[in-house]
Short mmCIF file of C-alpha atoms in Angstrom, two decimals:
data_model
loop_
_atom_site.label_atom_id
_atom_site.label_comp_id
_atom_site.label_asym_id
_atom_site.label_seq_id
_atom_site.Cartn_x
_atom_site.Cartn_y
_atom_site.Cartn_z
CA MET A 1 61.38 84.61 125.62
CA SER A 2 59.30 86.22 122.99
CA GLN A 3 60.58 89.03 121.43
CA ILE A 4 57.32 90.42 120.50
CA GLY A 5 56.52 93.89 121.67
CA LYS A 6 59.93 94.26 123.19
CA PRO A 7 62.72 96.51 121.32
CA PRO A 8 64.68 93.71 118.89
CA CYS A 9 68.08 95.71 119.53
CA ASP A 10 67.40 94.52 123.33
CA ASN A 11 70.22 92.16 124.71
CA GLY A 12 71.95 92.97 121.40
CA VAL A 13 70.02 90.56 119.45
CA ILE A 14 67.72 90.90 116.59
CA LEU A 15 65.18 89.23 114.88
CA THR A 16 63.87 89.22 111.89
CA GLY A 17 60.32 88.49 110.77
CA GLU A 18 57.37 89.92 112.15
CA ALA A 19 58.36 90.58 115.41
CA ALA A 20 61.25 93.04 114.36
CA LYS A 21 61.72 96.57 114.84
CA PRO A 22 64.07 98.90 113.53
CA CYS A 23 67.57 99.27 115.71
CA ALA A 24 67.81 102.69 117.12
CA ALA A 25 69.60 105.17 115.15
CA PRO A 26 73.42 105.22 116.83
CA SER A 27 73.07 101.18 116.20
CA ARG A 28 71.94 101.55 112.37
CA ARG A 29 75.50 104.12 112.15
CA TRP A 30 77.60 101.64 113.59
CA THR A 31 76.44 98.91 111.55
CA LEU A 32 76.51 100.80 108.67
CA VAL A 33 80.25 101.51 108.82
CA ALA A 34 81.13 97.59 109.84
CA ALA A 35 79.22 96.89 106.88
CA ILE A 36 81.03 99.51 104.74
CA LEU A 37 84.33 98.34 106.25
CA GLY A 38 84.08 94.69 105.70
CA SER A 39 82.61 94.92 102.08
CA SER A 40 86.10 97.26 101.95
CA LEU A 41 88.16 94.27 103.40
CA ALA A 42 87.45 92.24 99.93
CA PHE A 43 86.88 95.44 97.66
CA ILE A 44 90.67 96.55 98.57
CA ASP A 45 92.00 92.80 97.78
CA GLY A 46 91.21 92.38 94.74
CA THR A 47 91.98 95.62 93.43
CA VAL A 48 94.95 96.13 95.69
CA VAL A 49 96.45 92.47 94.30
CA ASN A 50 96.10 93.79 90.75
CA VAL A 51 97.98 96.36 91.30
CA ALA A 52 100.55 94.11 93.11
CA LEU A 53 100.13 91.15 90.32
CA PRO A 54 102.98 92.69 88.09
CA SER A 55 105.81 92.84 90.87
CA ILE A 56 104.83 89.36 92.29
CA GLN A 57 105.19 87.72 88.22
CA ARG A 58 108.52 89.90 88.67
CA GLU A 59 109.77 88.56 91.57
CA MET A 60 108.54 85.05 91.79
CA GLY A 61 109.30 84.23 87.80
CA ALA A 62 105.68 83.49 87.77
CA THR A 63 103.78 82.93 84.31
CA VAL A 64 100.01 84.67 83.29
CA SER A 65 98.57 81.17 84.67
CA ASP A 66 99.82 81.76 87.70
CA ALA A 67 99.00 85.57 88.18
CA GLN A 68 95.36 84.05 87.10
CA TRP A 69 95.63 81.29 89.86
CA ILE A 70 96.53 83.81 92.35
CA MET A 71 93.09 85.58 91.85
CA GLU A 72 91.45 83.01 90.79
CA SER A 73 92.04 80.65 93.88
CA TYR A 74 90.38 83.27 96.07
CA ALA A 75 87.27 84.13 93.54
CA LEU A 76 86.99 80.16 93.87
CA PHE A 77 86.48 80.07 97.25
CA LEU A 78 84.63 83.08 97.76
CA ALA A 79 82.46 82.17 94.98
CA SER A 80 81.92 79.13 96.08
CA PHE A 81 81.19 79.64 100.09
CA LEU A 82 79.33 82.76 99.78
CA LEU A 83 75.93 81.34 99.45
CA VAL A 84 77.02 79.31 102.49
CA GLY A 85 78.34 82.26 104.27
CA GLY A 86 74.66 83.79 103.90
CA VAL A 87 72.66 81.01 105.00
CA LEU A 88 75.13 80.69 108.18
CA GLY A 89 74.46 84.35 108.83
CA ASP A 90 70.77 83.61 108.75
CA ARG A 91 71.34 80.84 111.66
CA PHE A 92 74.22 81.21 113.65
CA GLY A 93 73.68 85.19 113.78
CA ARG A 94 75.48 87.63 110.92
CA LYS A 95 77.44 89.36 113.44
CA ARG A 96 78.98 86.18 114.42
CA ILE A 97 79.55 84.47 110.93
CA PHE A 98 80.68 88.17 110.05
CA MET A 99 83.30 87.97 112.69
CA ILE A 100 84.48 85.01 112.11
CA GLY A 101 85.26 85.88 108.66
CA ILE A 102 87.29 88.61 109.39
CA GLY A 103 89.21 86.87 111.46
CA LEU A 104 90.31 84.60 108.96
CA PHE A 105 90.47 87.06 106.35
CA THR A 106 93.13 88.95 108.28
CA LEU A 107 95.23 85.99 109.15
CA ALA A 108 95.20 84.69 105.28
CA SER A 109 96.26 88.11 104.78
CA ILE A 110 99.56 87.65 107.10
CA GLY A 111 99.80 84.44 105.28
CA CYS A 112 99.87 85.84 102.06
CA SER A 113 102.56 88.08 103.01
CA LEU A 114 104.69 85.43 104.49
CA SER A 115 104.58 83.47 101.00
CA SER A 116 107.64 82.60 99.63
CA ALA A 117 106.68 80.63 96.56
CA VAL A 118 103.49 80.88 94.03
CA GLY A 119 102.11 78.24 95.44
CA MET A 120 102.25 79.36 98.69
CA LEU A 121 100.64 82.40 97.74
CA ILE A 122 97.99 80.35 95.68
CA ALA A 123 97.02 78.35 99.02
CA ALA A 124 96.77 81.29 101.36
CA ARG A 125 94.43 83.47 98.85
CA ALA A 126 92.27 80.44 98.52
CA ILE A 127 91.74 80.91 102.66
CA GLN A 128 91.29 84.45 102.15
CA GLY A 129 88.76 83.44 99.65
CA ILE A 130 86.84 81.41 102.31
CA GLY A 131 86.78 84.02 104.90
CA ALA A 132 85.51 87.02 102.82
CA ALA A 133 82.85 84.24 101.79
CA LEU A 134 81.91 84.52 105.69
CA LEU A 135 81.96 88.22 106.02
CA VAL A 136 80.67 89.49 102.60
CA PRO A 137 77.08 88.54 102.22
CA GLY A 138 77.22 89.74 105.76
CA SER A 139 77.41 93.16 105.33
CA LEU A 140 74.61 93.97 103.34
CA ALA A 141 72.36 91.36 105.16
CA LEU A 142 73.60 93.34 108.78
CA ILE A 143 72.07 96.53 106.98
CA SER A 144 68.65 95.00 105.33
CA ALA A 145 68.09 93.98 109.68
CA THR A 146 69.21 96.55 111.28
CA PHE A 147 67.35 99.59 108.46
CA PRO A 148 63.63 100.23 107.68
CA GLN A 149 62.91 99.10 103.91
CA SER A 150 61.88 102.99 103.74
CA GLU A 151 65.63 104.14 104.83
CA ARG A 152 67.21 100.78 103.10
CA GLY A 153 68.30 102.41 100.02
CA ALA A 154 69.78 105.17 101.22
CA ALA A 155 71.68 103.51 103.02
CA ILE A 156 72.83 101.30 100.55
CA GLY A 157 73.63 103.72 98.68
CA THR A 158 76.01 105.09 101.32
CA TRP A 159 77.51 101.58 101.82
CA SER A 160 78.29 101.27 98.17
CA ALA A 161 79.90 105.29 97.66
CA PHE A 162 81.90 104.78 100.82
CA SER A 163 82.98 101.17 100.08
CA GLY A 164 84.26 102.91 96.64
CA ILE A 165 86.46 105.45 98.61
CA THR A 166 88.32 102.86 100.25
CA ALA A 167 88.12 100.43 97.68
CA ALA A 168 90.04 103.35 95.75
CA ILE A 169 92.32 104.21 98.81
CA GLY A 170 93.78 100.77 98.52
CA PRO A 171 95.19 100.52 94.99
CA VAL A 172 96.79 103.80 95.91
CA ILE A 173 98.72 102.76 99.32
CA GLY A 174 98.87 99.73 97.98
CA GLY A 175 101.03 100.99 94.78
CA PHE A 176 103.28 102.91 97.08
CA LEU A 177 104.24 100.13 99.04
CA VAL A 178 104.61 98.24 96.20
CA ASP A 179 106.79 101.15 94.62
CA HIS A 180 108.62 101.91 97.63
CA TYR A 181 108.73 98.82 99.76
CA SER A 182 107.17 95.14 98.40
CA TRP A 183 104.22 93.51 97.24
CA THR A 184 104.01 91.63 100.73
CA TRP A 185 102.96 94.96 101.96
CA ALA A 186 99.57 94.86 99.68
CA PHE A 187 98.08 92.17 101.86
CA LEU A 188 99.76 93.56 105.25
CA VAL A 189 97.26 96.91 104.63
CA ASN A 190 94.57 94.30 105.49
CA VAL A 191 95.39 93.70 108.87
CA PRO A 192 95.00 97.47 110.79
CA VAL A 193 91.26 97.32 108.76
CA GLY A 194 90.34 93.99 109.75
CA VAL A 195 91.65 94.60 113.50
CA VAL A 196 89.29 97.99 113.87
CA LEU A 197 86.25 96.07 112.42
CA LEU A 198 86.78 93.07 115.17
CA LEU A 199 86.70 95.58 117.76
CA ILE A 200 83.29 98.11 116.24
CA CYS A 201 81.57 94.67 115.46
CA MET A 202 81.95 93.28 119.61
CA THR A 203 81.60 96.50 121.23
CA LYS A 204 78.67 98.37 118.72
CA VAL A 205 76.70 95.97 116.58
CA PRO A 206 73.64 94.57 117.04
CA GLU A 207 73.37 90.70 116.54
CA SER A 208 70.54 89.41 113.84
CA ARG A 209 69.23 86.16 112.56
CA GLY A 210 66.63 84.89 110.33
CA ALA A 211 63.81 83.38 111.70
CA ALA A 212 63.71 80.00 109.34
CA SER A 213 66.75 79.20 109.17
CA ARG A 214 67.08 76.18 111.25
CA SER A 215 67.72 73.36 108.89
CA SER A 216 71.16 72.01 108.02
CA ILE A 217 73.92 73.43 105.97
CA ASP A 218 74.11 72.02 102.69
CA VAL A 219 77.64 70.96 102.45
CA ALA A 220 77.15 68.75 99.52
CA GLY A 221 76.42 71.62 97.22
CA ALA A 222 79.29 73.61 98.56
CA SER A 223 81.62 71.17 97.73
CA LEU A 224 79.90 70.01 94.26
CA ALA A 225 79.83 74.24 93.59
CA THR A 226 83.61 74.17 94.63
CA VAL A 227 84.54 71.21 92.19
CA GLY A 228 82.49 72.46 89.25
CA LEU A 229 83.81 75.86 89.29
CA ALA A 230 87.59 74.62 90.16
CA GLY A 231 87.39 72.32 86.64
CA ILE A 232 85.99 74.76 84.54
CA VAL A 233 88.70 77.21 85.70
CA PHE A 234 91.47 74.88 85.61
CA ALA A 235 90.65 74.03 81.93
CA LEU A 236 90.52 77.64 80.98
CA ILE A 237 93.72 78.67 82.42
CA GLU A 238 95.93 75.62 81.68
CA ALA A 239 94.42 75.29 78.09
CA PRO A 240 96.75 77.96 76.77
CA SER A 241 99.74 76.38 77.56
CA ARG A 242 98.53 72.89 77.78
CA GLY A 243 96.69 72.64 74.78
CA TRP A 244 93.02 72.02 74.84
CA SER A 245 93.68 68.03 73.81
CA ALA A 246 95.40 67.40 77.06
CA THR A 247 94.02 65.17 79.28
CA PRO A 248 94.10 67.12 82.19
CA ILE A 249 92.51 69.41 80.18
CA TRP A 250 89.47 67.72 79.16
CA ALA A 251 89.20 65.52 81.93
CA ALA A 252 88.80 68.70 84.67
CA THR A 253 86.34 70.35 81.78
CA ALA A 254 84.02 66.90 81.88
CA ILE A 255 84.53 66.86 85.83
CA GLY A 256 83.44 70.41 86.14
CA ILE A 257 80.45 70.10 84.03
CA VAL A 258 79.18 66.77 85.46
CA ALA A 259 79.57 68.44 89.15
CA LEU A 260 77.72 71.62 88.28
CA LEU A 261 75.04 69.54 86.44
CA LEU A 262 74.61 67.63 90.25
CA PHE A 263 74.78 70.73 91.95
CA VAL A 264 71.69 71.85 90.48
CA ARG A 265 70.35 68.19 91.06
CA VAL A 266 71.27 68.36 94.74
CA GLU A 267 69.80 72.40 94.94
CA ALA A 268 66.76 71.20 93.43
CA ARG A 269 65.62 68.18 95.55
CA GLY A 270 67.54 68.84 98.69
CA ALA A 271 65.72 70.01 102.07
CA ALA A 272 67.79 72.91 102.91
CA PRO A 273 69.82 74.19 99.72
CA MET A 274 72.24 77.13 99.75
CA LEU A 275 70.67 78.09 96.49
CA PRO A 276 66.68 77.76 96.91
CA LEU A 277 65.84 77.74 93.13
CA GLY A 278 62.16 78.49 94.19
CA LEU A 279 63.48 82.24 94.78
CA PHE A 280 64.43 82.23 90.85
CA ARG A 281 60.70 82.35 90.45
CA ASP A 282 60.82 86.11 91.12
CA ARG A 283 61.32 88.07 87.81
CA ASN A 284 63.17 91.17 89.61
CA PHE A 285 65.51 88.62 91.27
CA THR A 286 65.48 86.86 88.54
CA GLY A 287 66.90 89.85 86.08
CA ALA A 288 68.94 91.40 88.77
CA ASN A 289 70.78 88.35 88.93
CA VAL A 290 70.88 87.83 85.23
CA LEU A 291 72.43 91.20 84.93
CA THR A 292 75.26 90.90 87.60
CA LEU A 293 76.34 88.19 85.97
CA LEU A 294 77.04 89.61 82.33
CA LEU A 295 78.00 93.21 83.81
CA TYR A 296 79.91 91.88 86.12
CA ALA A 297 81.67 89.36 84.37
CA ALA A 298 82.96 92.31 82.07
CA LEU A 299 83.94 94.65 85.28
CA GLY A 300 85.78 91.73 86.73
CA GLY A 301 87.69 90.55 83.47
CA SER A 302 88.37 94.07 82.67
CA LEU A 303 90.00 95.64 86.07
CA PHE A 304 91.89 92.11 86.25
CA PHE A 305 94.25 92.73 82.47
CA LEU A 306 93.74 97.03 82.90
CA PRO A 307 96.82 96.88 85.45
CA LEU A 308 98.48 94.79 83.33
CA ASP A 309 98.46 97.14 80.59
CA LEU A 310 98.77 100.30 82.65
CA ILE A 311 102.19 98.79 83.91
CA GLN A 312 104.10 96.26 81.87
CA VAL A 313 102.91 98.25 78.54
CA GLN A 314 102.01 101.87 79.33
CA GLY A 315 104.91 101.92 81.77
CA TYR A 316 103.45 102.82 85.12
CA SER A 317 104.57 102.58 88.36
CA ALA A 318 102.32 100.72 90.67
CA THR A 319 101.18 103.85 92.57
CA ALA A 320 100.35 105.63 89.43
CA ALA A 321 98.25 102.86 88.19
CA GLY A 322 96.67 102.29 91.71
CA ALA A 323 95.46 106.25 91.17
CA ALA A 324 94.44 105.85 87.79
CA PHE A 325 91.16 104.65 88.57
CA LEU A 326 90.40 107.28 91.19
CA PRO A 327 87.98 109.21 88.76
CA PHE A 328 85.52 105.65 88.57
CA ILE A 329 85.96 105.77 92.45
CA ALA A 330 84.77 109.57 93.07
CA ILE A 331 82.31 109.30 90.35
CA MET A 332 81.02 106.46 92.45
CA PHE A 333 81.20 108.29 95.40
CA THR A 334 79.31 111.31 94.26
CA LEU A 335 76.59 109.63 92.53
CA SER A 336 75.76 106.87 94.50
CA ARG A 337 73.74 108.17 97.63
CA TRP A 338 71.40 109.48 94.81
CA ALA A 339 71.57 106.20 92.87
CA GLY A 340 70.39 104.61 95.77
CA THR A 341 66.97 107.12 95.54
CA LEU A 342 66.36 105.55 91.77
CA VAL A 343 63.98 103.04 92.50
CA ASP A 344 61.75 104.90 94.68
CA VAL A 345 61.85 107.85 92.12
CA PHE A 346 61.54 106.23 88.98
CA GLY A 347 61.36 101.99 89.37
CA ALA A 348 63.94 99.34 88.87
CA LYS A 349 63.94 99.02 84.96
CA LEU A 350 64.81 102.62 83.85
CA PRO A 351 68.14 102.87 85.64
CA LEU A 352 68.76 99.38 85.22
CA VAL A 353 68.82 99.56 81.54
CA THR A 354 70.39 102.77 81.30
CA GLY A 355 73.25 102.10 83.66
CA PRO A 356 74.70 98.75 81.08
CA VAL A 357 74.70 100.63 78.44
CA ILE A 358 76.62 103.69 79.83
CA ALA A 359 78.99 100.96 81.04
CA ALA A 360 78.81 99.46 77.56
CA ILE A 361 80.39 102.43 76.33
CA GLY A 362 82.70 103.34 78.40
CA PHE A 363 84.30 99.89 78.12
CA ALA A 364 84.36 100.03 74.46
CA LEU A 365 86.33 103.59 74.85
CA PHE A 366 89.46 101.13 76.25
CA THR A 367 89.77 99.90 73.06
CA ARG A 368 91.34 103.56 71.63
CA PRO A 369 94.52 103.46 73.57
CA THR A 370 97.76 102.33 72.04
CA ILE A 371 101.13 101.77 73.84
CA ASP A 372 102.56 104.78 75.08
CA SER A 373 99.12 106.40 75.30
CA ASN A 374 98.04 109.72 77.15
CA TYR A 375 96.08 108.99 80.04
CA TRP A 376 94.08 111.93 79.90
CA THR A 377 92.88 111.44 76.51
CA MET A 378 92.49 107.90 76.18
CA PHE A 379 92.29 105.91 79.48
CA PHE A 380 90.52 108.74 81.36
CA PRO A 381 87.68 109.34 79.20
CA ALA A 382 86.44 105.25 79.34
CA ILE A 383 87.31 105.56 83.44
CA CYS A 384 84.48 107.99 83.33
CA VAL A 385 81.87 107.12 81.52
CA LEU A 386 82.44 103.62 82.92
CA GLY A 387 81.96 105.07 86.27
CA LEU A 388 79.05 106.99 85.12
CA GLY A 389 76.98 103.92 84.08
CA MET A 390 78.48 101.47 87.03
CA SER A 391 76.98 104.47 89.30
CA ILE A 392 73.66 104.32 87.59
CA THR A 393 73.72 100.70 87.92
CA VAL A 394 74.84 99.53 91.39
CA ALA A 395 72.71 100.63 93.68
CA PRO A 396 69.36 100.46 92.26
CA LEU A 397 70.92 96.58 91.47
CA THR A 398 71.50 96.17 95.07
CA THR A 399 68.15 97.71 95.97
CA THR A 400 66.29 95.35 94.05
CA VAL A 401 67.84 92.25 95.05
CA MET A 402 67.26 93.24 98.79
CA ASN A 403 63.56 94.27 98.40
CA ALA A 404 63.05 91.10 96.37
CA PHE A 405 62.12 89.11 99.64
CA GLY A 406 61.48 89.63 103.55
CA THR A 407 64.77 90.35 105.71
CA GLU A 408 64.62 86.43 106.92
CA LEU A 409 65.84 85.65 103.54
CA ALA A 410 68.49 88.62 103.45
CA GLY A 411 71.43 86.45 103.89
CA THR A 412 70.27 84.34 101.33
CA ALA A 413 69.84 86.46 98.55
CA SER A 414 72.58 88.99 99.47
CA GLY A 415 74.66 85.58 99.54
CA ILE A 416 73.35 84.60 95.59
CA ASN A 417 73.85 88.09 94.24
CA ASN A 418 77.51 88.21 95.56
CA ALA A 419 78.23 84.53 94.22
CA VAL A 420 76.87 85.64 91.14
CA SER A 421 79.09 88.30 90.97
CA ARG A 422 82.25 86.39 92.29
CA VAL A 423 81.47 83.26 89.43
CA ALA A 424 80.82 86.13 86.79
CA ALA A 425 84.50 87.50 87.79
CA LEU A 426 86.26 84.22 88.24
CA LEU A 427 84.60 82.66 84.83
CA ALA A 428 85.76 85.89 83.33
CA ILE A 429 89.36 86.33 83.72
CA ALA A 430 90.04 82.56 83.09
CA LEU A 431 87.76 83.08 79.55
CA PHE A 432 89.29 86.29 78.84
CA GLY A 433 92.66 84.70 79.33
CA VAL A 434 92.35 82.78 76.81
CA VAL A 435 91.28 85.16 74.37
CA LEU A 436 93.82 87.64 75.08
CA THR A 437 96.72 84.77 75.44
CA GLN A 438 95.72 83.69 71.76
CA THR A 439 95.67 87.37 70.01
CA PHE A 440 98.89 88.05 71.72
CA ASN A 441 100.71 85.03 70.49
CA ALA A 442 99.51 85.00 66.72
CA SER A 443 100.40 88.76 66.92
CA LEU A 444 103.76 88.48 68.66
CA SER A 445 104.74 85.70 66.27
CA THR A 446 103.73 87.67 63.34
CA GLY A 447 105.36 90.68 64.45
CA LEU A 448 108.19 89.01 65.69
CA ALA A 449 108.91 87.72 61.58
CA SER A 450 108.53 91.04 60.00
CA LEU A 451 111.59 92.64 62.42
CA GLN A 452 113.77 89.82 61.09
CA ALA A 453 115.64 89.85 64.69
CA PRO A 454 117.86 86.98 65.75
CA ALA A 455 116.86 83.74 65.78
CA ASP A 456 118.53 83.08 69.73
CA LEU A 457 116.62 86.50 70.47
CA VAL A 458 113.34 85.34 68.89
CA SER A 459 113.55 82.11 70.36
CA SER A 460 113.94 83.90 73.82
CA VAL A 461 111.14 85.45 73.54
CA MET A 462 108.89 82.83 72.17
CA ALA A 463 109.94 80.50 74.98
CA GLN A 464 108.43 83.21 77.69
CA GLN A 465 105.10 83.40 76.09
CA GLN A 466 102.71 82.74 79.08
CA LYS A 467 104.06 85.45 80.83
CA LEU A 468 102.48 88.00 78.06
CA ALA A 469 103.43 91.89 78.49
CA GLY A 470 105.96 90.97 81.43
CA ILE A 471 108.70 89.05 79.02
CA VAL A 472 111.96 90.15 79.78
CA VAL A 473 114.08 90.65 76.73
CA PRO A 474 117.42 89.57 77.31
CA GLU A 475 120.58 92.09 76.78
CA GLY A 476 123.34 91.85 74.50
CA TYR A 477 121.30 92.77 71.52
CA PRO A 478 121.38 96.27 70.05
CA ALA A 479 119.35 98.81 71.93
CA ALA A 480 117.56 99.63 68.77
CA THR A 481 116.40 95.72 68.51
CA VAL A 482 115.78 95.49 71.64
CA ASP A 483 113.58 98.82 71.78
CA GLU A 484 111.32 97.46 68.27
CA VAL A 485 111.07 93.59 70.16
CA LYS A 486 109.85 95.66 73.26
CA ARG A 487 107.14 98.06 70.98
CA VAL A 488 106.33 94.22 69.38
CA ILE A 489 105.42 93.27 72.61
CA GLY A 490 103.27 95.70 73.71
CA LEU A 491 101.39 96.07 70.70
CA SER A 492 100.80 92.63 70.53
CA PHE A 493 99.14 92.65 74.60
CA VAL A 494 97.34 96.22 73.41
CA ALA A 495 95.76 93.65 70.61
CA GLY A 496 94.41 91.26 72.71
CA PHE A 497 93.18 93.66 75.20
CA ARG A 498 91.56 95.74 72.80
CA TRP A 499 89.42 92.28 72.20
CA VAL A 500 88.54 91.62 75.62
CA MET A 501 87.15 94.99 75.96
CA LEU A 502 84.93 94.66 72.74
CA ILE A 503 83.66 91.81 74.50
CA CYS A 504 83.02 93.46 78.03
CA ALA A 505 80.90 95.80 76.61
CA ALA A 506 79.07 93.29 74.38
CA LEU A 507 78.21 91.83 77.72
CA ALA A 508 77.38 95.18 79.15
CA LEU A 509 74.84 95.27 76.21
CA LEU A 510 73.60 92.12 77.25
CA SER A 511 73.06 92.80 80.60
CA ALA A 512 70.79 96.33 79.45
CA PHE A 513 68.59 94.02 77.57
CA SER A 514 68.11 90.95 79.96
CA ALA A 515 67.34 94.17 82.58
CA GLY A 516 64.47 95.05 79.79
CA MET A 517 63.32 91.53 79.93
CA PHE A 518 63.32 90.61 83.41
CA ILE A 519 62.91 93.14 85.37
CA GLN A 520 59.21 94.21 86.05
CA GLY A 521 57.43 97.39 85.82
CA GLU A 522 57.89 100.08 82.97
CA MET A 523 60.56 102.15 81.73
CA ARG A 524 59.66 105.32 83.75
CA TRP A 525 61.22 108.38 82.55
CA ARG A 526 58.99 110.74 84.64
CA PRO A 527 59.70 110.03 88.96
CA ILE A 528 56.93 107.82 90.02
CA LYS A 529 54.05 110.22 91.70
CA ARG A 530 53.81 109.07 95.41
CA VAL A 531 49.97 109.76 97.10
CA ASP A 532 49.96 111.40 100.24
CA PRO A 533 47.71 108.88 102.60
CA VAL A 534 46.52 111.34 104.50
CA SER A 535 45.37 113.59 101.49
CA LYS A 536 43.98 110.62 100.36
CA GLY A 537 41.71 110.33 103.14
CA ARG A 538 40.69 113.61 103.35
CA ASP A 539 39.45 113.47 99.71
#
């Protein structure tokens, strides 16, 4: 039966396109709640696991490459299948795919908590990533399909703010659970959120579909993307310990490059590509995604190593490390709804240039702390400035992406932008790991040599250098010597951390430059004048 002339929420189904009309206010409110909780599952998981990593590394005797794989296995499958998740939602129903993703993510979280070895945890994290790939694009696509364009910016701003709030609460709760119970609870915290979200979706959220998405699923594209990214990431993570000349490293690099080139070829020629390259003819969409790649590489990479610095170098508890980033979230919450209206008031270019520049200053401020640094004078200013920059950027960036095309491509557009952000963090964690490891190793070797410590102590420490600041200094030596060795380890990590933050600042500045180059419109420093159609008609 034709839906033309009927309210699109009848029978719980929304068809996007010319026949679509906005849903009733209650449905819009519940959809926004579901979108916030769904995004929060993925956001909470990333931040909570970062806080739990030092505990996992200590209990499992994991190296820094193991810790990277615990993060990267999740990010790899999330990034690779996000595009498929968006297309599946457009074709089979956004709520349906959203709910499947929630269920898979929740079950995988239980699997993570039951893992007794690093390999098991990495495998469970990979499954978690697939679940997240199905639910993440659906959150914004549901908002886009349910809210009219005039209200979409404010809705996205609200989504951004409250998603940030839940992402902030997660690390604090997770840190408390890690400190007082076990790191396994960092994963189990996802379970009640997933159950509540499934109940809301089943009873309150209307279904929506993209009218144009009826073709086959791009299995070849998803497979090539996964193999390509996996090859590159494997090489970057394992090279510091195996050496760049090792056969597995150059073989993985070659396979990764070839697979990614084939991916581009398949997407350019495929009848139903998961990454429609034609979308990048839109300058705003292209500019938004280039900005996302650069800025989220900086953000994702920095957020992986910051908790390691706070816990292993500065001596914070997991709870304190989780709470350390609360000012960032508080600023995001306070400003995000206002930031969601910036595109309507000033256009997209001004906030998308100004925000990353401010964020770059925040990243640069993270180069100031050394060991035993005061939080309020060293970390707090950097976190606040970074939060201000990201607040100005995130909602306008998301609005620009979602407004680039009609609602029939909402899932695909959302999936592409989310995939870009995840690929950025995926590659950044691996690449920054190389930078930090090389700097750490050089600084550690020099520092230990200057101490003239016992040879067996030096050998024991150097044998653990792949653990970075997680090195365990053996007992049985004078306390003063042990303290000096620990100080050298901390300073060596700080040296690498500073280089990482400088690279992050440079990437943020490049993202601002890319916005200035690609985003259409002028840099408007005054509000755009809106003409009242009624008044204009009277004139």
